[in-house]
Short mmCIF file of C-alpha atoms in Angstrom, two decimals:
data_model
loop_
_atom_site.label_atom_id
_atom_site.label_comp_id
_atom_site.label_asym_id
_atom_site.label_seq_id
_atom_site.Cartn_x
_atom_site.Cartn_y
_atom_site.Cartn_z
CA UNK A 7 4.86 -92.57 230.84
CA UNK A 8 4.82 -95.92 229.52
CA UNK A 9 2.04 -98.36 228.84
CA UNK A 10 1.49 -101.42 230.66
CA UNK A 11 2.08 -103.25 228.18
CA UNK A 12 5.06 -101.45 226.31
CA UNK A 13 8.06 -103.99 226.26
CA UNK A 14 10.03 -101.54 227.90
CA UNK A 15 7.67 -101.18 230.98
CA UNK A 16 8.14 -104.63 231.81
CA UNK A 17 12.39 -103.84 231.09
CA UNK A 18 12.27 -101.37 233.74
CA UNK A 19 10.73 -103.51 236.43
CA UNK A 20 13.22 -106.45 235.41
CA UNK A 21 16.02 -103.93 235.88
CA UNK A 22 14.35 -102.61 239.26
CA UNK A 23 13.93 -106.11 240.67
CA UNK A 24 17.34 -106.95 239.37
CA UNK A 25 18.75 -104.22 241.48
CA UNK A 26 17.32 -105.76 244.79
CA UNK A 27 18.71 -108.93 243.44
CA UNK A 28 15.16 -110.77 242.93
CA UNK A 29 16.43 -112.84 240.86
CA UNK A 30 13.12 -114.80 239.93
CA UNK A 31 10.66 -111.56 239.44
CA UNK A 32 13.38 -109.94 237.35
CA UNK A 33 13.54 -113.23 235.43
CA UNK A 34 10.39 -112.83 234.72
CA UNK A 35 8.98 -109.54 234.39
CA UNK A 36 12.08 -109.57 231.33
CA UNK A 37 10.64 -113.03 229.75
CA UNK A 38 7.53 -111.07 229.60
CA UNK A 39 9.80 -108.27 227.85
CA UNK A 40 10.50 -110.60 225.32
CA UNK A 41 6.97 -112.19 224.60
CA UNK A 42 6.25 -108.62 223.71
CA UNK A 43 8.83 -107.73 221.64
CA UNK A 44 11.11 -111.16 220.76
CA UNK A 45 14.00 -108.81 219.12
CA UNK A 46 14.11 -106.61 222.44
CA UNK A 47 18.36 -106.26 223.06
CA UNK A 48 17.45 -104.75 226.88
CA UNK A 49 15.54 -107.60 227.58
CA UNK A 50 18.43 -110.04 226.24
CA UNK A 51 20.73 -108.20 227.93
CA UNK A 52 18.96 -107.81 231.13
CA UNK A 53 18.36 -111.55 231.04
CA UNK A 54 21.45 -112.81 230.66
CA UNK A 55 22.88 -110.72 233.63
CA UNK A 56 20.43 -111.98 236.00
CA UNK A 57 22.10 -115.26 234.76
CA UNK A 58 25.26 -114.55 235.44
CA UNK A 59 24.93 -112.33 238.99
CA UNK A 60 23.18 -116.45 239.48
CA UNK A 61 26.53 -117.53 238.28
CA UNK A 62 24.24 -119.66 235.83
CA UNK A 63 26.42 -118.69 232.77
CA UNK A 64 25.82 -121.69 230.94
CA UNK A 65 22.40 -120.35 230.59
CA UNK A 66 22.70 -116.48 229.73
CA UNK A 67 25.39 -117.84 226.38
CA UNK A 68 22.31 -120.09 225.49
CA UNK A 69 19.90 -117.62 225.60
CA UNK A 70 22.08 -115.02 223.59
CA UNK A 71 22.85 -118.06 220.83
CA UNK A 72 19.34 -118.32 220.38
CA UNK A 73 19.02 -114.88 219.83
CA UNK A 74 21.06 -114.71 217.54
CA UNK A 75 19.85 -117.84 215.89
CA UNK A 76 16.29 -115.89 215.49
CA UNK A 77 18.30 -112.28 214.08
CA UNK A 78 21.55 -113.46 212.75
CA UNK A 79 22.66 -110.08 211.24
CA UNK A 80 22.14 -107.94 214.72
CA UNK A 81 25.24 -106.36 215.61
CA UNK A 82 24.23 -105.70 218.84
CA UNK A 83 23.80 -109.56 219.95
CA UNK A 84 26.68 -110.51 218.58
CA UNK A 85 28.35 -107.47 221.20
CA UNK A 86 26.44 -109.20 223.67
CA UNK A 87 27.69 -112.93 223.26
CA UNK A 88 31.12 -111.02 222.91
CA UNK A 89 30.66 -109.20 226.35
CA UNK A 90 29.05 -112.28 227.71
CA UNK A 91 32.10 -114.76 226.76
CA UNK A 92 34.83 -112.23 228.34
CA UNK A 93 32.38 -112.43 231.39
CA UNK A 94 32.80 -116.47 231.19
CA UNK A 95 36.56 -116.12 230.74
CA UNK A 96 36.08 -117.83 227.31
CA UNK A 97 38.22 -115.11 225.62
CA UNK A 98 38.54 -117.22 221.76
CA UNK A 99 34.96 -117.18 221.44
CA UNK A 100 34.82 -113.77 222.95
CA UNK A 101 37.09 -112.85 219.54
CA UNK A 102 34.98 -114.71 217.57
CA UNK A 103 31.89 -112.80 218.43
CA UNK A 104 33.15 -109.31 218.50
CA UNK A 105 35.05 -110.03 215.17
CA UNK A 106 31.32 -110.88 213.40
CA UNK A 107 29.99 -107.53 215.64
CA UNK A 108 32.95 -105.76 213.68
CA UNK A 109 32.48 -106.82 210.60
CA UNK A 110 28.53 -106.12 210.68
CA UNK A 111 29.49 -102.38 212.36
CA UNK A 112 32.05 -101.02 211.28
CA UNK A 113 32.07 -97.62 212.61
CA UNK A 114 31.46 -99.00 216.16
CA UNK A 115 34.11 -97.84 218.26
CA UNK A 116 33.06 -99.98 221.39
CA UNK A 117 32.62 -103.25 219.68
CA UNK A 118 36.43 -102.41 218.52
CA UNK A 119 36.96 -101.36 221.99
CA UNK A 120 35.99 -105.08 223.10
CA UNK A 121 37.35 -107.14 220.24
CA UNK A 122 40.87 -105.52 221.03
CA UNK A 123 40.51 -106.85 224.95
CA UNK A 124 39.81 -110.19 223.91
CA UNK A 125 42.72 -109.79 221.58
CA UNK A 126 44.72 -108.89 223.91
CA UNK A 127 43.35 -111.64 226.55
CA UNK A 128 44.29 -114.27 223.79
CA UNK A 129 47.98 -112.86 223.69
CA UNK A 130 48.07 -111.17 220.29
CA UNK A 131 49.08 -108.22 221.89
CA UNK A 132 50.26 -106.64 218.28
CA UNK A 133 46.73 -107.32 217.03
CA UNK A 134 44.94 -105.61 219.71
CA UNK A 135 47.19 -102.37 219.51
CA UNK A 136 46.12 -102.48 216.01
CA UNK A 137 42.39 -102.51 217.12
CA UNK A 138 42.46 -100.23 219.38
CA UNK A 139 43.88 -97.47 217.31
CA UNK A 140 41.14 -98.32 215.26
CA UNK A 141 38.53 -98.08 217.86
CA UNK A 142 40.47 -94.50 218.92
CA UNK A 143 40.58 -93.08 215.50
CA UNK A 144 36.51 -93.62 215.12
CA UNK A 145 36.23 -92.02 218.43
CA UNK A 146 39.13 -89.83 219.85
CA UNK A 147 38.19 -89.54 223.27
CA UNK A 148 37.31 -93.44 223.92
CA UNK A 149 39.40 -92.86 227.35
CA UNK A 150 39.42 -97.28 228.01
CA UNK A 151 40.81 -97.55 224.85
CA UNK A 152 43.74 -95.06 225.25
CA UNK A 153 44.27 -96.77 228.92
CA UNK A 154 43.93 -100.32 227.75
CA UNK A 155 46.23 -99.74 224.49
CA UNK A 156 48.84 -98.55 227.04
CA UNK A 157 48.25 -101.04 229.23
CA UNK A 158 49.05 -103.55 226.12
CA UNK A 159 51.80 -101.15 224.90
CA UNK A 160 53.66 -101.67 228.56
CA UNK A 161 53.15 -106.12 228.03
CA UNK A 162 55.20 -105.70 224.87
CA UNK A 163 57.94 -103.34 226.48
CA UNK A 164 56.88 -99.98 224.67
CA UNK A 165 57.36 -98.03 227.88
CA UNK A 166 57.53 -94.47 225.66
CA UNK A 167 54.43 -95.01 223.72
CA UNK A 168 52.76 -96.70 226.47
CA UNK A 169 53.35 -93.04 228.60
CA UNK A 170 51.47 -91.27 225.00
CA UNK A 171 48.52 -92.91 225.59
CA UNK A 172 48.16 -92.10 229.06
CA UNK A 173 48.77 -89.00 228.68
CA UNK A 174 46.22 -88.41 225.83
CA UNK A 175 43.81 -90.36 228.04
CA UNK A 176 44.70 -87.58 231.00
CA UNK A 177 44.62 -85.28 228.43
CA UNK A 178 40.78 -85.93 228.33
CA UNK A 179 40.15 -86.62 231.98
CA UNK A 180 43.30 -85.43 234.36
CA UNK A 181 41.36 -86.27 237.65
CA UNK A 182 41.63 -90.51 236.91
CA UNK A 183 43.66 -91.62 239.31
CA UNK A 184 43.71 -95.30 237.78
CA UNK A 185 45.58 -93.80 234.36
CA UNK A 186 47.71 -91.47 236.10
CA UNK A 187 49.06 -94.52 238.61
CA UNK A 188 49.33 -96.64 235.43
CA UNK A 189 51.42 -93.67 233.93
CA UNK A 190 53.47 -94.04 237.25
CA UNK A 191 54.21 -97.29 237.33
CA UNK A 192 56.12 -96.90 233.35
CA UNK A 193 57.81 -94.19 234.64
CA UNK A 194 59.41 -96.28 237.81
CA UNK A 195 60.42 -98.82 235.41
CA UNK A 196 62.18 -97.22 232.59
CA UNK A 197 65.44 -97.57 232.10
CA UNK A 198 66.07 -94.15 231.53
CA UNK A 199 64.49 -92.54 233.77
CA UNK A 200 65.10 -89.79 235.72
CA UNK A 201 64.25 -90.67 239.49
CA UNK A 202 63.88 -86.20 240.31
CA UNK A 203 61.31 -86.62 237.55
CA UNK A 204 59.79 -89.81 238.73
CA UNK A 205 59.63 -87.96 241.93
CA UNK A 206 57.93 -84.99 241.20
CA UNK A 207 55.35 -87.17 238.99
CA UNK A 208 54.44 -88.55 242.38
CA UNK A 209 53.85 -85.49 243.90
CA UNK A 210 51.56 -84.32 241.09
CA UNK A 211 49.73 -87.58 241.73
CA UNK A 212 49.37 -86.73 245.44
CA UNK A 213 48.70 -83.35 244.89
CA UNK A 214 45.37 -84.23 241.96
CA UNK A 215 44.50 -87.37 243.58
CA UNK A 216 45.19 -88.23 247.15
CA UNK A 217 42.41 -85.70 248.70
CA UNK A 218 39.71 -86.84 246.62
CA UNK A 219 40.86 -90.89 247.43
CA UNK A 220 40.53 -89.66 251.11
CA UNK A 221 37.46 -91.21 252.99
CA UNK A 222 36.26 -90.00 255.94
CA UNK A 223 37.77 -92.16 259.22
CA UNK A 224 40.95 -93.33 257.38
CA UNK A 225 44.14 -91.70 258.69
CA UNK A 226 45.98 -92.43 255.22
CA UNK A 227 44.75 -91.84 251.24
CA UNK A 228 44.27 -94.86 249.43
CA UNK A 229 47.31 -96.38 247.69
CA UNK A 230 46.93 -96.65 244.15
CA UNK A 231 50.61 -97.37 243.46
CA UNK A 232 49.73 -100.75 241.59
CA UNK A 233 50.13 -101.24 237.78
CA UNK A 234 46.06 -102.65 237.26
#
């Protein structure tokens, strides 16, 4: 059990009222959070995503700058202002962030994980490729990563490489249907491929996927035949 008046106490009620979307208790039951321990990154983060579930983002990226303005060498807040930029659609200073998270850890495969999205949001395509095999070579098994670099592989017409990484991400999880449809999708647009094979991929999709997509009452699985 925690103590009344343990920082994290007051994190867990901020993250309880958040979840019934009481916005102003949750507000403040993390403020107090943060009068109790001014350096506490659940309380920051907590914060901030009250802000933006308020759509007040404005005010969760001026709370995290003034975080960081107090702790200037914290990884970890400048991951947040990363996260919290891609959440604003500000994708440059998203970069900007996660690039100063990367630099401060650099055997953080999710902050690599991020900085490659915005990378990739910002149209250097080659760059986040680059990043992500990064981000996969610190942690083998970082399943987004392998999905997102083919994802990015597939923008810049690398249809055969783009199929690797899906299939080392389904290597690691076979039943996600989301890869496997992405893996789909190449195959239906290569060149040369071979529609018998193309075919039977589809029924190897039906076969892992379509009864677990099923939900009771529908008369049809769900189609998952788009790219994203």
């Amino acid at each position: 059990t925690m103590a009344p008046q343990s920082p994290m106490a007051y994190v867990k009620f901020g993250q309880m009222r958040a979840a019934q979307r009481r916005w102003k208790e949750g507000e403040a039951y993390y403020r107090q959070a943060l009068e109790r321990d001014s350096h506490s990154i659940e309380a920051v983060s907590g914060l901030a995503d009250i802000y933006f579930r308020q759509n007040r983002s404005a005010d969760a990226l001026k709370l995290v700058r003034e975080q960081i303005d107090r702790d200037p060498n914290n990884p970890a807040l400048y991951l947040l202002q990363g996260q919290s930029f891609l959440r604003a659609n500000q994708s440059a200073e998203a970069e900007k962030a996660l690039q100063r998270a990367a630099d401060l850890d650099k055997k953080n495969p999710f902050i690599l994980g991020l900085l490659a999205q915005a990378q990739a949001n910002n149209g250097e395509t080659d760059q986040a490729i680059v990043t992500y095999q990064r981000a996969i070579q610190l942690r083998p098994n970082y399943l987004a990563a392998l999905q997102n670099m083919g994802n990015a592989l597939v923008d810049l017409g690398q249809l055969d490489q783009a199929i690797s990484a899906y299939d080392r991400a389904l290597a690691i999880q076979p039943d996600k249907p989301e890869i496997h449809s992405c893996r789909l999708y190449v195959m239906q647009f290569r060149a040369d491929g071979d529609p018998q094979t193309t075919f039977d991929e589809h029924l190897r999709w039906n076969k892992l996927h379509a009864q677990s997509l099923h939900h009771p009452g529908q008369d049809a699985p769900v189609n998952l035949s788009e790219k994203r």
